[in-house]
Amino acid sequence: MQKLSLIGEDVQNCTKLLEGCKSFNQPIVLHDHIVSTFDMFRNCESFNQPIILPQSIQVCSEMFQLCKNFNQQVVIPDNVVETAGMFVGCEMFDQPIELPEGVRNSMGMFRLCKSFNQKVVLPKDIESCDYMFDGCSKFNQPIILGEKIESCWNMFHDCESLNQPVEILSVDCICNEMFKNCGSLEPEKVTIHIRKTSQKNINRRLQKMWDTEEIISGVNVVFEKVPPKKKISSIEYQVTDGPRYAVGESALNTSTAKELSEMFEGLYNEGELALVEMTVESGVASKTLAVYVEGTQFCIGIIDDYASKNYYYNSV
């Protein structure tokens, strides 16, 4: 069959080019000027053709989303920095794959790839792996998360077969529900690196990782000598069409994260909360961040997690 070239040589953006073409299953040539293939084959349920990605591509997010029959080996170009959702819903996909060192975001990359069971080496500087293997029921490979990983929410959610070593080097990684419904995983296979803290805090962290009220025992805990967590020095908030208000110093010094969160629940639920900003500081530097902006879905209830993330702190 002759290769089909649908794309002009001057085209750089192939976003949603063939979205929804459920019967499309023709070979296609991608030229070397293309930068983005975001959602290019989304919901092309029949598509299952070999494809070569040019080195010019930088974003492959959701490229093959819901291509249920796609099962071809894909070489990701060296310039790619984002692969979020690249194969989500590719139920037949089970091919070897390498992530370039420049990739920073792989959220949901293999989500719902029910057949996928290939070893994946994460780039050392990758930052986000939320939902990366969510629903990969056959996935059972060892994996190491580097020191710069910031978030891996639900990373292995519903990985029913997983029972291989998992090591998390980052002390500030948010790992909530990381192993939810991983029924085969033995806690002894998991190693976490954290700041020295109380057993109570360790138990709480592990409970959040497994999304359970039970105490998780057997996990390998490595204490790292790192600076203490950043302090929340101020919280300001604004209601829609209204002035800014500040949380009092006494409340900041005495309230728990849960109590701080509850200050905004009514405003949040009524849709009146326009902005919340926290300033987090650690001795020599501070960083102000928005934890809620109107129109987004940030949860105020995780103030304690957000406050501890490395990228909220600019060292000097």
CSV table of C-alpha atoms in Angstrom, one decimal:
chain,number,residue,atom,x,y,z
A,1,MET,CA,0.0,0.0,0.0
A,2,GLN,CA,1.4,3.4,-1.0
A,3,LYS,CA,2.0,5.8,1.9
A,4,LEU,CA,-0.6,8.6,2.2
A,5,SER,CA,0.7,12.1,2.8
A,6,LEU,CA,-2.1,14.4,4.0
A,7,ILE,CA,0.1,17.2,5.4
A,8,GLY,CA,1.5,20.1,3.5
A,9,GLU,CA,5.2,20.8,4.0
A,10,ASP,CA,4.5,24.2,5.5
A,11,VAL,CA,2.2,22.8,8.3
A,12,GLN,CA,3.7,22.9,11.8
A,13,ASN,CA,0.7,22.1,13.9
A,14,CYS,CA,-1.3,18.9,13.4
A,15,THR,CA,-3.6,19.4,16.4
A,16,LYS,CA,-6.8,17.3,16.1
A,17,LEU,CA,-6.0,16.7,12.4
A,18,LEU,CA,-7.8,13.3,12.2
A,19,GLU,CA,-9.8,13.5,15.4
A,20,GLY,CA,-12.9,11.3,15.4
A,21,CYS,CA,-12.0,9.5,12.1
A,22,LYS,CA,-13.0,6.1,13.6
A,23,SER,CA,-12.5,4.1,10.4
A,24,PHE,CA,-9.2,5.8,9.3
A,25,ASN,CA,-6.4,3.2,8.9
A,26,GLN,CA,-4.0,4.5,6.2
A,27,PRO,CA,-0.3,5.0,6.4
A,28,ILE,CA,0.7,8.6,6.8
A,29,VAL,CA,3.9,10.6,6.4
A,30,LEU,CA,4.9,13.3,8.8
A,31,HIS,CA,7.4,15.8,7.5
A,32,ASP,CA,10.2,17.4,9.4
A,33,HIS,CA,8.6,20.8,10.0
A,34,ILE,CA,5.8,19.6,12.3
A,35,VAL,CA,6.1,20.7,16.0
A,36,SER,CA,2.9,19.5,17.6
A,37,THR,CA,0.8,16.4,17.1
A,38,PHE,CA,-1.6,17.0,20.0
A,39,ASP,CA,-4.8,15.0,19.7
A,40,MET,CA,-3.8,14.2,16.1
A,41,PHE,CA,-5.4,10.7,15.9
A,42,ARG,CA,-7.8,11.1,18.8
A,43,ASN,CA,-10.6,8.5,18.7
A,44,CYS,CA,-9.3,6.9,15.4
A,45,GLU,CA,-10.4,3.5,16.7
A,46,SER,CA,-9.2,1.5,13.7
A,47,PHE,CA,-5.8,3.2,13.2
A,48,ASN,CA,-3.0,0.7,13.5
A,49,GLN,CA,-0.2,1.8,11.1
A,50,PRO,CA,3.6,2.2,11.5
A,51,ILE,CA,4.5,5.8,11.9
A,52,ILE,CA,7.7,7.8,12.1
A,53,LEU,CA,7.8,10.9,14.2
A,54,PRO,CA,10.2,13.6,12.8
A,55,GLN,CA,12.8,15.2,15.1
A,56,SER,CA,11.1,18.5,14.9
A,57,ILE,CA,8.2,17.4,17.1
A,58,GLN,CA,8.2,18.8,20.7
A,59,VAL,CA,4.7,17.9,21.9
A,60,CYS,CA,3.1,14.5,21.5
A,61,SER,CA,0.3,14.9,24.1
A,62,GLU,CA,-2.8,12.7,23.6
A,63,MET,CA,-1.5,11.9,20.0
A,64,PHE,CA,-3.1,8.5,19.9
A,65,GLN,CA,-5.8,8.9,22.5
A,66,LEU,CA,-8.6,6.3,22.2
A,67,CYS,CA,-6.9,4.6,19.3
A,68,LYS,CA,-8.2,1.3,20.7
A,69,ASN,CA,-6.4,-0.9,18.1
A,70,PHE,CA,-3.1,0.9,17.9
A,71,ASN,CA,-0.2,-1.4,18.6
A,72,GLN,CA,2.9,-0.1,16.7
A,73,GLN,CA,6.3,0.7,18.1
A,74,VAL,CA,6.8,4.5,18.3
A,75,VAL,CA,10.2,6.2,18.6
A,76,ILE,CA,9.7,9.5,20.5
A,77,PRO,CA,12.0,12.2,19.1
A,78,ASP,CA,14.7,13.7,21.3
A,79,ASN,CA,13.2,17.2,21.3
A,80,VAL,CA,9.9,16.1,22.9
A,81,VAL,CA,9.2,17.6,26.3
A,82,GLU,CA,5.6,16.5,26.8
A,83,THR,CA,4.0,13.1,26.3
A,84,ALA,CA,0.9,13.6,28.6
A,85,GLY,CA,-1.9,11.2,27.6
A,86,MET,CA,0.0,10.1,24.5
A,87,PHE,CA,-1.5,6.6,24.4
A,88,VAL,CA,-4.4,6.9,26.8
A,89,GLY,CA,-7.1,4.4,25.9
A,90,CYS,CA,-4.9,2.4,23.5
A,91,GLU,CA,-6.2,-0.9,24.8
A,92,MET,CA,-4.0,-3.1,22.6
A,93,PHE,CA,-0.8,-1.1,22.9
A,94,ASP,CA,2.1,-3.1,24.2
A,95,GLN,CA,5.4,-2.0,22.6
A,96,PRO,CA,8.8,-1.1,23.9
A,97,ILE,CA,9.2,2.6,24.3
A,98,GLU,CA,11.9,5.1,25.4
A,99,LEU,CA,11.3,8.5,26.9
A,100,PRO,CA,13.8,11.2,25.9
A,101,GLU,CA,15.7,12.9,28.7
A,102,GLY,CA,14.0,16.2,27.9
A,103,VAL,CA,10.5,14.9,28.8
A,104,ARG,CA,9.1,16.8,31.8
A,105,ASN,CA,5.4,15.8,31.8
A,106,SER,CA,4.1,12.3,31.2
A,107,MET,CA,0.7,12.6,33.0
A,108,GLY,CA,-1.6,9.8,31.9
A,109,MET,CA,0.8,8.7,29.2
A,110,PHE,CA,-0.3,5.0,29.3
A,111,ARG,CA,-3.6,5.5,31.1
A,112,LEU,CA,-6.1,2.6,30.3
A,113,CYS,CA,-3.5,0.8,28.2
A,114,LYS,CA,-4.9,-2.5,29.4
A,115,SER,CA,-2.3,-4.7,27.6
A,116,PHE,CA,0.8,-2.6,28.3
A,117,ASN,CA,3.6,-4.4,30.2
A,118,GLN,CA,6.9,-2.9,29.1
A,119,LYS,CA,9.7,-1.5,31.2
A,120,VAL,CA,9.8,2.3,31.2
A,121,VAL,CA,12.9,4.3,32.3
A,122,LEU,CA,11.8,7.7,33.5
A,123,PRO,CA,14.0,10.7,32.6
A,124,LYS,CA,16.0,11.9,35.7
A,125,ASP,CA,14.5,15.4,35.5
A,126,ILE,CA,10.8,14.4,34.8
A,127,GLU,CA,8.4,16.4,37.0
A,128,SER,CA,4.9,14.9,36.6
A,129,CYS,CA,3.7,11.4,36.3
A,130,ASP,CA,0.1,11.7,37.5
A,131,TYR,CA,-2.1,8.8,36.3
A,132,MET,CA,0.8,7.6,34.1
A,133,PHE,CA,-0.1,3.9,34.3
A,134,ASP,CA,-3.6,4.3,35.7
A,135,GLY,CA,-5.7,1.3,34.6
A,136,CYS,CA,-2.8,-0.7,33.2
A,137,SER,CA,-4.0,-3.9,34.6
A,138,LYS,CA,-1.2,-6.0,33.2
A,139,PHE,CA,1.7,-3.6,34.0
A,140,ASN,CA,4.3,-5.3,36.2
A,141,GLN,CA,7.7,-3.7,35.8
A,142,PRO,CA,10.2,-2.1,38.2
A,143,ILE,CA,10.5,1.7,38.1
A,144,ILE,CA,12.5,4.5,39.7
A,145,LEU,CA,11.1,8.0,40.2
A,146,GLY,CA,13.9,10.6,40.2
A,147,GLU,CA,14.8,13.4,42.7
A,148,LYS,CA,13.0,16.1,40.7
A,149,ILE,CA,9.6,14.4,40.4
A,150,GLU,CA,6.9,16.6,41.9
A,151,SER,CA,3.7,14.8,41.5
A,152,CYS,CA,2.6,11.2,40.9
A,153,TRP,CA,-1.0,11.2,41.9
A,154,ASN,CA,-2.7,7.9,41.0
A,155,MET,CA,0.3,6.8,39.0
A,156,PHE,CA,-0.3,3.1,39.4
A,157,HIS,CA,-4.0,3.3,40.2
A,158,ASP,CA,-5.7,0.0,39.3
A,159,CYS,CA,-2.4,-1.7,38.3
A,160,GLU,CA,-3.7,-5.0,39.6
A,161,SER,CA,-0.6,-7.0,38.5
A,162,LEU,CA,2.1,-4.7,39.9
A,163,ASN,CA,4.5,-6.4,42.3
A,164,GLN,CA,7.9,-5.1,41.2
A,165,PRO,CA,10.3,-2.7,43.0
A,166,VAL,CA,9.2,0.9,43.0
A,167,GLU,CA,11.6,3.6,44.4
A,168,ILE,CA,10.7,7.3,44.9
A,169,LEU,CA,13.8,9.4,45.3
A,170,SER,CA,12.1,12.8,45.6
A,171,VAL,CA,11.4,13.7,49.2
A,172,ASP,CA,8.7,16.3,48.1
A,173,CYS,CA,6.8,14.2,45.6
A,174,ILE,CA,3.0,14.3,46.1
A,175,CYS,CA,2.1,10.6,45.9
A,176,ASN,CA,-1.6,10.5,46.9
A,177,GLU,CA,-3.5,7.4,45.8
A,178,MET,CA,-0.3,6.3,44.0
A,179,PHE,CA,-1.0,2.6,44.7
A,180,LYS,CA,-4.7,2.6,45.0
A,181,ASN,CA,-6.2,-0.8,44.1
A,182,CYS,CA,-2.8,-2.3,43.5
A,183,GLY,CA,-3.9,-5.6,45.1
A,184,SER,CA,-0.8,-7.6,44.2
A,185,LEU,CA,1.8,-5.1,45.5
A,186,GLU,CA,3.7,-6.1,48.5
A,187,PRO,CA,4.7,-3.0,50.6
A,188,GLU,CA,8.2,-4.5,50.9
A,189,LYS,CA,8.7,-3.8,47.2
A,190,VAL,CA,8.3,0.0,47.7
A,191,THR,CA,11.1,2.4,48.8
A,192,ILE,CA,10.5,6.0,49.7
A,193,HIS,CA,13.0,8.8,50.4
A,194,ILE,CA,11.8,11.4,52.9
A,195,ARG,CA,12.9,14.0,55.4
A,196,LYS,CA,13.4,12.7,58.9
A,197,THR,CA,10.0,12.9,60.6
A,198,SER,CA,7.8,11.2,63.1
A,199,GLN,CA,6.3,7.7,62.6
A,200,LYS,CA,2.9,9.3,62.7
A,201,ASN,CA,3.8,11.5,59.7
A,202,ILE,CA,5.3,8.5,57.9
A,203,ASN,CA,2.1,6.4,58.5
A,204,ARG,CA,0.0,9.3,57.2
A,205,ARG,CA,2.0,9.6,54.1
A,206,LEU,CA,1.8,5.9,53.3
A,207,GLN,CA,-2.0,5.8,54.0
A,208,LYS,CA,-2.4,8.6,51.4
A,209,MET,CA,-0.3,6.6,49.0
A,210,TRP,CA,-2.4,3.5,49.3
A,211,ASP,CA,-5.7,5.5,49.9
A,212,THR,CA,-6.5,3.6,53.0
A,213,GLU,CA,-7.1,4.2,56.7
A,214,GLU,CA,-5.0,1.1,57.6
A,215,ILE,CA,-1.4,1.3,58.7
A,216,ILE,CA,0.9,0.2,55.9
A,217,SER,CA,3.9,-1.7,57.2
A,218,GLY,CA,7.0,-3.1,55.5
A,219,VAL,CA,7.8,-0.1,53.2
A,220,ASN,CA,11.5,0.7,53.0
A,221,VAL,CA,11.9,4.3,54.3
A,222,VAL,CA,15.2,6.1,53.7
A,223,PHE,CA,15.7,9.4,55.6
A,224,GLU,CA,17.5,12.1,53.6
A,225,LYS,CA,19.4,15.1,55.0
A,226,VAL,CA,17.5,17.9,53.3
A,227,PRO,CA,16.3,21.4,54.5
A,228,PRO,CA,13.1,21.5,56.5
A,229,LYS,CA,9.8,22.0,54.9
A,230,LYS,CA,8.9,25.6,53.8
A,231,LYS,CA,6.8,27.7,56.1
A,232,ILE,CA,3.5,29.3,55.1
A,233,SER,CA,4.1,32.9,56.0
A,234,SER,CA,1.0,34.5,54.6
A,235,ILE,CA,-2.3,33.6,52.9
A,236,GLU,CA,-4.4,36.2,51.1
A,237,TYR,CA,-7.7,35.7,49.4
A,238,GLN,CA,-10.2,37.6,47.3
A,239,VAL,CA,-13.9,37.2,46.7
A,240,THR,CA,-15.4,37.9,43.3
A,241,ASP,CA,-15.6,41.7,42.7
A,242,GLY,CA,-14.3,42.3,46.3
A,243,PRO,CA,-11.2,43.4,48.2
A,244,ARG,CA,-8.4,41.2,49.3
A,245,TYR,CA,-8.3,39.7,52.8
A,246,ALA,CA,-5.4,38.2,54.8
A,247,VAL,CA,-5.5,35.3,57.2
A,248,GLY,CA,-4.2,36.5,60.6
A,249,GLU,CA,-0.8,35.7,61.8
A,250,SER,CA,-2.1,33.8,64.9
A,251,ALA,CA,-4.1,31.6,62.7
A,252,LEU,CA,-1.1,30.8,60.4
A,253,ASN,CA,1.0,29.9,63.5
A,254,THR,CA,-1.6,27.7,65.2
A,255,SER,CA,-4.0,26.3,62.6
A,256,THR,CA,-3.6,22.9,60.9
A,257,ALA,CA,-3.7,22.6,57.2
A,258,LYS,CA,-7.2,21.2,57.5
A,259,GLU,CA,-8.3,24.2,59.5
A,260,LEU,CA,-6.8,26.6,57.0
A,261,SER,CA,-8.6,24.8,54.2
A,262,GLU,CA,-11.9,25.0,56.0
A,263,MET,CA,-11.7,28.8,56.1
A,264,PHE,CA,-12.4,28.9,52.3
A,265,GLU,CA,-14.9,26.0,52.0
A,266,GLY,CA,-18.1,28.2,52.0
A,267,LEU,CA,-16.6,30.7,49.5
A,268,TYR,CA,-15.4,27.8,47.4
A,269,ASN,CA,-18.7,26.0,47.3
A,270,GLU,CA,-20.6,29.1,46.5
A,271,GLY,CA,-18.3,30.0,43.7
A,272,GLU,CA,-17.4,33.4,45.3
A,273,LEU,CA,-13.7,32.6,45.7
A,274,ALA,CA,-11.7,34.4,43.0
A,275,LEU,CA,-8.2,34.0,44.3
A,276,VAL,CA,-6.1,32.5,47.1
A,277,GLU,CA,-2.3,33.1,47.3
A,278,MET,CA,0.1,31.6,49.7
A,279,THR,CA,3.6,32.8,50.4
A,280,VAL,CA,6.0,30.0,51.3
A,281,GLU,CA,9.4,30.8,52.7
A,282,SER,CA,12.5,29.1,54.0
A,283,GLY,CA,15.0,31.3,55.7
A,284,VAL,CA,16.7,33.1,52.7
A,285,ALA,CA,14.0,33.1,50.1
A,286,SER,CA,10.2,33.1,49.5
A,287,LYS,CA,7.8,32.3,46.8
A,288,THR,CA,4.2,33.4,46.3
A,289,LEU,CA,1.9,31.0,44.6
A,290,ALA,CA,-1.8,30.9,43.6
A,291,VAL,CA,-3.5,27.8,45.0
A,292,TYR,CA,-6.8,28.6,43.6
A,293,VAL,CA,-7.8,30.7,40.6
A,294,GLU,CA,-11.4,31.2,39.4
A,295,GLY,CA,-12.2,28.6,36.7
A,296,THR,CA,-9.7,26.0,37.7
A,297,GLN,CA,-10.2,22.8,39.8
A,298,PHE,CA,-7.4,23.1,42.4
A,299,CYS,CA,-8.5,21.6,45.8
A,300,ILE,CA,-7.9,23.9,48.7
A,301,GLY,CA,-7.8,20.8,50.9
A,302,ILE,CA,-4.3,19.9,49.9
A,303,ILE,CA,-2.6,23.1,51.2
A,304,ASP,CA,-0.1,21.1,53.2
A,305,ASP,CA,1.0,19.1,50.1
A,306,TYR,CA,1.3,22.1,47.9
A,307,ALA,CA,3.3,24.0,50.5
A,308,SER,CA,6.0,21.4,50.6
A,309,LYS,CA,6.7,21.1,46.9
A,310,ASN,CA,10.2,22.1,45.8
A,311,TYR,CA,9.3,24.4,42.9
A,312,TYR,CA,7.5,26.7,45.2
A,313,TYR,CA,10.9,27.6,46.7
A,314,ASN,CA,13.5,29.6,44.7
A,315,SER,CA,16.9,29.0,46.3
A,316,VAL,CA,19.5,31.8,46.0
